[in-house]
Amino acid sequence: QVRDQVADIFAPVHWPETSPAQWLKDTLGEGVVGFDPWLHTPNEIDAIKRGLAGSQISLKPCENMVDRIWEDQPAPPMGPIEPYPLELAGVSYQDKCAMVAQKLRENNQSAVIITLPDSLCWLLNVRGSDVAHNPIAHGFGLVDAAAKVHLFAHADKLRTLGGHFGSDVTMCDPS
């Protein structure tokens, strides 16, 4: 699609044939490259650093420069997170979290971070309205091997949950 629509403005990069490290070495040669740690996993950054080994290029975590200059950036969606009825979910969030915790223990893991909105909503039997035509809510969850959950979402989004969760879920405002 890039080749068909904007090749006269942007040079297409064949990915995954061209790694980010190789592209940086071929394009930049030397210098410091800033990256937003929220947009890359530690494994991605480690792979790029390994690919840059021996070059004159280094990486530096920094704030997102696009966000810095985007003056009319819309606020994050603040649709309420609503309980999803057990009759429709079929399995309680407690049982789902217990299954996750069992798998964690079987694999000698202490916790898992849930970042995908649909996975988070399914796991906790909740729904949201942060994305048009999709019943999902933006947030993060951490489930530990004891089936305890930390739900990270803006406090305004959590107000509608009432007594949906027991003491096994801690609601946290990340701001």
PDB file of C-alpha atoms in Angstrom:
ATOM      1  CA  GLN A   1       0.000   0.000   0.000  1.00  0.00           C
ATOM      2  CA  VAL A   2       2.876   2.397   0.787  1.00  0.00           C
ATOM      3  CA  ARG A   3       4.358   1.789  -2.644  1.00  0.00           C
ATOM      4  CA  ASP A   4       1.003   2.528  -4.287  1.00  0.00           C
ATOM      5  CA  GLN A   5       0.060   5.601  -2.279  1.00  0.00           C
ATOM      6  CA  VAL A   6       3.053   7.487  -0.885  1.00  0.00           C
ATOM      7  CA  ALA A   7       6.230   6.042  -2.401  1.00  0.00           C
ATOM      8  CA  ASP A   8       6.988   9.460  -3.884  1.00  0.00           C
ATOM      9  CA  ILE A   9       7.111  10.878  -0.321  1.00  0.00           C
ATOM     10  CA  PHE A  10       8.268   7.939   1.827  1.00  0.00           C
ATOM     11  CA  ALA A  11      10.786   5.213   1.076  1.00  0.00           C
ATOM     12  CA  PRO A  12       9.257   1.801   1.809  1.00  0.00           C
ATOM     13  CA  VAL A  13      11.305  -0.427   4.113  1.00  0.00           C
ATOM     14  CA  HIS A  14      10.962  -4.155   3.617  1.00  0.00           C
ATOM     15  CA  TRP A  15      10.202  -5.557   7.033  1.00  0.00           C
ATOM     16  CA  PRO A  16      11.025  -8.038   8.548  1.00  0.00           C
ATOM     17  CA  GLU A  17      13.811  -8.507   6.006  1.00  0.00           C
ATOM     18  CA  THR A  18      15.340  -5.232   7.240  1.00  0.00           C
ATOM     19  CA  SER A  19      15.766  -5.078  11.008  1.00  0.00           C
ATOM     20  CA  PRO A  20      15.468  -1.742  12.840  1.00  0.00           C
ATOM     21  CA  ALA A  21      19.156  -1.956  13.800  1.00  0.00           C
ATOM     22  CA  GLN A  22      20.236  -2.579  10.219  1.00  0.00           C
ATOM     23  CA  TRP A  23      18.057   0.261   8.948  1.00  0.00           C
ATOM     24  CA  LEU A  24      19.550   2.624  11.559  1.00  0.00           C
ATOM     25  CA  LYS A  25      23.108   1.605  10.625  1.00  0.00           C
ATOM     26  CA  ASP A  26      22.413   2.002   6.892  1.00  0.00           C
ATOM     27  CA  THR A  27      20.504   5.272   7.261  1.00  0.00           C
ATOM     28  CA  LEU A  28      22.056   7.079  10.207  1.00  0.00           C
ATOM     29  CA  GLY A  29      25.582   5.763  10.459  1.00  0.00           C
ATOM     30  CA  GLU A  30      26.200   7.347  13.870  1.00  0.00           C
ATOM     31  CA  GLY A  31      24.381   9.235  16.592  1.00  0.00           C
ATOM     32  CA  VAL A  32      21.894   8.851  19.421  1.00  0.00           C
ATOM     33  CA  VAL A  33      18.392   7.577  18.673  1.00  0.00           C
ATOM     34  CA  GLY A  34      15.630   8.357  21.139  1.00  0.00           C
ATOM     35  CA  PHE A  35      12.811   5.893  21.721  1.00  0.00           C
ATOM     36  CA  ASP A  36       9.599   5.960  23.725  1.00  0.00           C
ATOM     37  CA  PRO A  37       9.794   3.073  26.240  1.00  0.00           C
ATOM     38  CA  TRP A  38       5.973   2.825  26.224  1.00  0.00           C
ATOM     39  CA  LEU A  39       6.012   1.870  22.549  1.00  0.00           C
ATOM     40  CA  HIS A  40       8.660  -0.881  22.619  1.00  0.00           C
ATOM     41  CA  THR A  41       9.128  -4.005  24.682  1.00  0.00           C
ATOM     42  CA  PRO A  42      12.387  -4.570  26.558  1.00  0.00           C
ATOM     43  CA  ASN A  43      13.085  -7.505  24.197  1.00  0.00           C
ATOM     44  CA  GLU A  44      12.687  -5.235  21.154  1.00  0.00           C
ATOM     45  CA  ILE A  45      15.122  -2.698  22.581  1.00  0.00           C
ATOM     46  CA  ASP A  46      17.606  -5.428  23.568  1.00  0.00           C
ATOM     47  CA  ALA A  47      17.471  -6.859  20.029  1.00  0.00           C
ATOM     48  CA  ILE A  48      18.098  -3.434  18.496  1.00  0.00           C
ATOM     49  CA  LYS A  49      20.992  -2.800  20.918  1.00  0.00           C
ATOM     50  CA  ARG A  50      22.538  -6.162  19.985  1.00  0.00           C
ATOM     51  CA  GLY A  51      22.124  -5.282  16.303  1.00  0.00           C
ATOM     52  CA  LEU A  52      23.836  -1.935  16.882  1.00  0.00           C
ATOM     53  CA  ALA A  53      26.786  -3.450  18.763  1.00  0.00           C
ATOM     54  CA  GLY A  54      30.043  -2.196  17.292  1.00  0.00           C
ATOM     55  CA  SER A  55      28.375   0.734  15.544  1.00  0.00           C
ATOM     56  CA  GLN A  56      28.509   4.412  16.454  1.00  0.00           C
ATOM     57  CA  ILE A  57      24.763   4.456  17.256  1.00  0.00           C
ATOM     58  CA  SER A  58      23.284   4.355  20.731  1.00  0.00           C
ATOM     59  CA  LEU A  59      19.712   4.304  22.019  1.00  0.00           C
ATOM     60  CA  LYS A  60      18.275   6.607  24.657  1.00  0.00           C
ATOM     61  CA  PRO A  61      14.831   6.373  26.260  1.00  0.00           C
ATOM     62  CA  CYS A  62      12.905   9.633  26.032  1.00  0.00           C
ATOM     63  CA  GLU A  63       9.387  11.013  26.017  1.00  0.00           C
ATOM     64  CA  ASN A  64       7.365  10.646  22.859  1.00  0.00           C
ATOM     65  CA  MET A  65       8.306  13.586  20.633  1.00  0.00           C
ATOM     66  CA  VAL A  66       5.107  13.354  18.590  1.00  0.00           C
ATOM     67  CA  ASP A  67       3.023  13.693  21.765  1.00  0.00           C
ATOM     68  CA  ARG A  68       5.138  16.694  22.728  1.00  0.00           C
ATOM     69  CA  ILE A  69       4.316  18.676  19.596  1.00  0.00           C
ATOM     70  CA  TRP A  70       0.742  17.410  19.029  1.00  0.00           C
ATOM     71  CA  GLU A  71      -1.129  20.428  20.361  1.00  0.00           C
ATOM     72  CA  ASP A  72      -4.693  19.314  19.636  1.00  0.00           C
ATOM     73  CA  GLN A  73      -4.216  15.689  20.693  1.00  0.00           C
ATOM     74  CA  PRO A  74      -7.506  14.253  21.939  1.00  0.00           C
ATOM     75  CA  ALA A  75      -7.767  13.130  25.536  1.00  0.00           C
ATOM     76  CA  PRO A  76      -7.665   9.392  26.144  1.00  0.00           C
ATOM     77  CA  PRO A  77     -11.074   7.724  25.992  1.00  0.00           C
ATOM     78  CA  MET A  78     -12.874   7.739  29.334  1.00  0.00           C
ATOM     79  CA  GLY A  79     -15.812   5.434  28.701  1.00  0.00           C
ATOM     80  CA  PRO A  80     -16.984   3.741  31.881  1.00  0.00           C
ATOM     81  CA  ILE A  81     -16.033   0.138  32.587  1.00  0.00           C
ATOM     82  CA  GLU A  82     -19.222  -1.822  33.229  1.00  0.00           C
ATOM     83  CA  PRO A  83     -19.747  -5.271  34.768  1.00  0.00           C
ATOM     84  CA  TYR A  84     -20.621  -7.993  32.275  1.00  0.00           C
ATOM     85  CA  PRO A  85     -23.271 -10.348  33.636  1.00  0.00           C
ATOM     86  CA  LEU A  86     -22.192 -13.819  34.701  1.00  0.00           C
ATOM     87  CA  GLU A  87     -25.192 -15.248  32.836  1.00  0.00           C
ATOM     88  CA  LEU A  88     -23.635 -13.992  29.593  1.00  0.00           C
ATOM     89  CA  ALA A  89     -19.978 -14.577  30.492  1.00  0.00           C
ATOM     90  CA  GLY A  90     -20.565 -18.190  31.500  1.00  0.00           C
ATOM     91  CA  VAL A  91     -17.579 -18.287  33.877  1.00  0.00           C
ATOM     92  CA  SER A  92     -16.865 -15.952  36.791  1.00  0.00           C
ATOM     93  CA  TYR A  93     -13.850 -13.678  36.655  1.00  0.00           C
ATOM     94  CA  GLN A  94     -12.623 -15.424  39.831  1.00  0.00           C
ATOM     95  CA  ASP A  95     -12.599 -18.804  38.064  1.00  0.00           C
ATOM     96  CA  LYS A  96     -10.865 -17.319  35.018  1.00  0.00           C
ATOM     97  CA  CYS A  97      -8.205 -15.690  37.207  1.00  0.00           C
ATOM     98  CA  ALA A  98      -7.780 -18.968  39.115  1.00  0.00           C
ATOM     99  CA  MET A  99      -7.104 -20.729  35.787  1.00  0.00           C
ATOM    100  CA  VAL A 100      -4.525 -18.099  34.850  1.00  0.00           C
ATOM    101  CA  ALA A 101      -2.911 -18.389  38.305  1.00  0.00           C
ATOM    102  CA  GLN A 102      -2.748 -22.197  37.973  1.00  0.00           C
ATOM    103  CA  LYS A 103      -0.939 -21.875  34.627  1.00  0.00           C
ATOM    104  CA  LEU A 104       1.461 -19.369  36.176  1.00  0.00           C
ATOM    105  CA  ARG A 105       2.302 -21.783  39.001  1.00  0.00           C
ATOM    106  CA  GLU A 106       2.697 -24.703  36.572  1.00  0.00           C
ATOM    107  CA  ASN A 107       5.236 -22.633  34.633  1.00  0.00           C
ATOM    108  CA  ASN A 108       7.051 -21.258  37.698  1.00  0.00           C
ATOM    109  CA  GLN A 109       5.914 -17.728  36.892  1.00  0.00           C
ATOM    110  CA  SER A 110       4.817 -15.189  39.473  1.00  0.00           C
ATOM    111  CA  ALA A 111       2.584 -12.902  37.415  1.00  0.00           C
ATOM    112  CA  VAL A 112       1.308 -11.958  33.980  1.00  0.00           C
ATOM    113  CA  ILE A 113       0.537  -8.500  32.643  1.00  0.00           C
ATOM    114  CA  ILE A 114      -2.593  -8.216  30.528  1.00  0.00           C
ATOM    115  CA  THR A 115      -2.381  -5.340  28.029  1.00  0.00           C
ATOM    116  CA  LEU A 116      -4.853  -6.248  25.298  1.00  0.00           C
ATOM    117  CA  PRO A 117      -8.209  -4.603  25.992  1.00  0.00           C
ATOM    118  CA  ASP A 118     -10.256  -7.559  24.751  1.00  0.00           C
ATOM    119  CA  SER A 119      -8.286  -9.987  26.928  1.00  0.00           C
ATOM    120  CA  LEU A 120      -8.654  -7.752  29.966  1.00  0.00           C
ATOM    121  CA  CYS A 121     -12.408  -7.371  29.459  1.00  0.00           C
ATOM    122  CA  TRP A 122     -12.885 -11.111  28.922  1.00  0.00           C
ATOM    123  CA  LEU A 123     -10.808 -12.064  31.949  1.00  0.00           C
ATOM    124  CA  LEU A 124     -12.539  -9.685  34.366  1.00  0.00           C
ATOM    125  CA  ASN A 125     -16.056  -9.964  32.896  1.00  0.00           C
ATOM    126  CA  VAL A 126     -16.271  -6.279  32.133  1.00  0.00           C
ATOM    127  CA  ARG A 127     -17.040  -4.250  29.040  1.00  0.00           C
ATOM    128  CA  GLY A 128     -16.310  -0.690  27.981  1.00  0.00           C
ATOM    129  CA  SER A 129     -16.895   1.915  25.309  1.00  0.00           C
ATOM    130  CA  ASP A 130     -13.408   3.262  24.619  1.00  0.00           C
ATOM    131  CA  VAL A 131     -13.381   2.115  20.976  1.00  0.00           C
ATOM    132  CA  ALA A 132     -16.328   2.761  18.671  1.00  0.00           C
ATOM    133  CA  HIS A 133     -18.327  -0.383  17.868  1.00  0.00           C
ATOM    134  CA  ASN A 134     -16.169  -2.515  20.210  1.00  0.00           C
ATOM    135  CA  PRO A 135     -17.188  -3.263  23.795  1.00  0.00           C
ATOM    136  CA  ILE A 136     -13.705  -2.837  25.221  1.00  0.00           C
ATOM    137  CA  ALA A 137     -12.043  -0.627  27.787  1.00  0.00           C
ATOM    138  CA  HIS A 138      -8.452   0.557  27.775  1.00  0.00           C
ATOM    139  CA  GLY A 139      -6.473  -0.447  30.832  1.00  0.00           C
ATOM    140  CA  PHE A 140      -3.880  -2.911  32.094  1.00  0.00           C
ATOM    141  CA  GLY A 141      -4.111  -5.813  34.460  1.00  0.00           C
ATOM    142  CA  LEU A 142      -1.639  -7.797  36.494  1.00  0.00           C
ATOM    143  CA  VAL A 143      -2.644 -11.266  37.654  1.00  0.00           C
ATOM    144  CA  ASP A 144      -0.393 -13.026  40.141  1.00  0.00           C
ATOM    145  CA  ALA A 145       0.040 -16.725  40.928  1.00  0.00           C
ATOM    146  CA  ALA A 146      -2.362 -16.380  43.878  1.00  0.00           C
ATOM    147  CA  ALA A 147      -5.106 -15.105  41.486  1.00  0.00           C
ATOM    148  CA  LYS A 148      -4.893 -11.581  42.901  1.00  0.00           C
ATOM    149  CA  VAL A 149      -5.486  -8.893  40.285  1.00  0.00           C
ATOM    150  CA  HIS A 150      -4.402  -5.279  39.967  1.00  0.00           C
ATOM    151  CA  LEU A 151      -6.555  -3.413  37.441  1.00  0.00           C
ATOM    152  CA  PHE A 152      -4.961  -0.212  36.162  1.00  0.00           C
ATOM    153  CA  ALA A 153      -7.423   2.241  34.610  1.00  0.00           C
ATOM    154  CA  HIS A 154      -8.320   5.873  35.162  1.00  0.00           C
ATOM    155  CA  ALA A 155     -10.428   6.275  38.325  1.00  0.00           C
ATOM    156  CA  ASP A 156     -13.287   7.906  36.390  1.00  0.00           C
ATOM    157  CA  LYS A 157     -13.628   4.734  34.304  1.00  0.00           C
ATOM    158  CA  LEU A 158     -13.788   2.501  37.391  1.00  0.00           C
ATOM    159  CA  ARG A 159     -16.595   4.275  39.255  1.00  0.00           C
ATOM    160  CA  THR A 160     -19.334   2.280  37.531  1.00  0.00           C
ATOM    161  CA  LEU A 161     -18.055  -1.111  38.680  1.00  0.00           C
ATOM    162  CA  GLY A 162     -19.678  -0.859  42.096  1.00  0.00           C
ATOM    163  CA  GLY A 163     -19.424  -4.222  43.867  1.00  0.00           C
ATOM    164  CA  HIS A 164     -18.453  -6.233  40.770  1.00  0.00           C
ATOM    165  CA  PHE A 165     -15.082  -7.142  42.230  1.00  0.00           C
ATOM    166  CA  GLY A 166     -14.223  -8.645  45.568  1.00  0.00           C
ATOM    167  CA  SER A 167     -11.074  -8.145  47.615  1.00  0.00           C
ATOM    168  CA  ASP A 168      -9.141 -10.193  45.054  1.00  0.00           C
ATOM    169  CA  VAL A 169      -9.079  -7.201  42.650  1.00  0.00           C
ATOM    170  CA  THR A 170      -7.323  -3.938  43.447  1.00  0.00           C
ATOM    171  CA  MET A 171      -8.315  -1.041  41.244  1.00  0.00           C
ATOM    172  CA  CYS A 172      -5.454   1.366  40.581  1.00  0.00           C
ATOM    173  CA  ASP A 173      -5.439   4.771  38.873  1.00  0.00           C
ATOM    174  CA  PRO A 174      -2.162   4.863  36.878  1.00  0.00           C
ATOM    175  CA  SER A 175      -2.115   8.676  36.685  1.00  0.00           C
TER     176      SER A 175
END
